[in-house]
């Protein structure tokens, strides 16, 4: 079974320790809520657990492991099937200019068939309630709309472990409840 693990991990930026001696294990079917005051390091920890440091600037004292392998060394397309992350700031998330192209791009990296990609895009857009944004340009979307696109993208990836950084901050109450049920399922 998939297991994501940190063992006595310290995380630094520019020689300043942000998080110290973090040990935890995460497996599919767990539901973990990470809480703490602003600036305490929640996003930093999630980014580390998604295997994105040192690429995104943080320095780790230990490897984060995914199934006993260093997660940072696993190829992005393999890693994406196991662990996906929704960033707090959506501008960190996107590679393409248009919503549909962005979703296709991230799913193509998973080597799916065209039919499967289309199916996943349709259901992710409808789950998040943004079918109407499908053909829009990302640069003209509002902050809330961008975050919903990022959420749809993360869900469409279908990873075994999904890490959501403030996923409900901009989702209206009606879709919030639907999303909670969806995530639970
Ligand atoms: N790339 C970076 N370079 C330097 N410092 C950073 C970097 N990323 C985060 N930090 C610092 O690390 C600390 C923790 O930031 P982080 O974003 O993890 O907090 P957070 O708990 O997610 O806060 P919030 O609830 O406001 O989202 C902050 O002091 C932040 O300025
Ligand atoms: Mg944060």
mmCIF file of N, CA and C in Angstrom, residues 23 25 51 53 63 88 93 117 121 123 158 171 184:
data_model
loop_
_atom_site.group_PDB
_atom_site.id
_atom_site.type_symbol
_atom_site.label_atom_id
_atom_site.label_comp_id
_atom_site.label_asym_id
_atom_site.label_seq_id
_atom_site.Cartn_x
_atom_site.Cartn_y
_atom_site.Cartn_z
ATOM 1 N N UNK A 23 7.807 14.214 11.997
ATOM 2 C CA UNK A 23 7.684 12.808 11.606
ATOM 3 C C UNK A 23 6.216 12.496 11.394
ATOM 4 N N UNK A 25 3.363 9.746 8.873
ATOM 5 C CA UNK A 25 3.134 8.781 7.789
ATOM 6 C C UNK A 25 1.721 8.993 7.276
ATOM 7 N N UNK A 51 6.890 16.281 -2.582
ATOM 8 C CA UNK A 51 8.154 16.012 -3.274
ATOM 9 C C UNK A 51 8.661 17.190 -4.097
ATOM 10 N N UNK A 53 10.366 19.978 -3.009
ATOM 11 C CA UNK A 53 11.644 20.581 -2.600
ATOM 12 C C UNK A 53 12.740 19.567 -2.892
ATOM 13 N N UNK A 63 15.198 12.982 3.312
ATOM 14 C CA UNK A 63 14.307 12.751 2.183
ATOM 15 C C UNK A 63 12.894 12.495 2.716
ATOM 16 N N UNK A 88 -1.960 26.520 -2.586
ATOM 17 C CA UNK A 88 -2.737 27.621 -2.012
ATOM 18 C C UNK A 88 -2.825 28.783 -3.004
ATOM 19 N N UNK A 93 0.295 26.678 -10.015
ATOM 20 C CA UNK A 93 -0.244 25.403 -10.467
ATOM 21 C C UNK A 93 -0.176 25.200 -11.989
ATOM 22 N N UNK A 117 -9.129 10.936 -20.795
ATOM 23 C CA UNK A 117 -8.838 12.333 -20.453
ATOM 24 C C UNK A 117 -10.118 13.163 -20.531
ATOM 25 N N UNK A 121 -11.987 15.091 -17.439
ATOM 26 C CA UNK A 121 -12.171 16.544 -17.465
ATOM 27 C C UNK A 121 -13.646 16.890 -17.255
ATOM 28 N N UNK A 123 -15.977 15.177 -15.740
ATOM 29 C CA UNK A 123 -16.484 14.962 -14.392
ATOM 30 C C UNK A 123 -15.827 15.908 -13.394
ATOM 31 N N UNK A 158 -6.566 12.048 -10.103
ATOM 32 C CA UNK A 158 -6.911 10.754 -9.521
ATOM 33 C C UNK A 158 -5.802 10.119 -8.701
ATOM 34 N N UNK A 171 -14.578 28.455 -2.428
ATOM 35 C CA UNK A 171 -15.682 27.688 -2.987
ATOM 36 C C UNK A 171 -16.965 28.077 -2.245
ATOM 37 N N UNK A 184 -14.692 12.782 0.460
ATOM 38 C CA UNK A 184 -14.897 11.649 1.355
ATOM 39 C C UNK A 184 -14.985 10.358 0.546
#
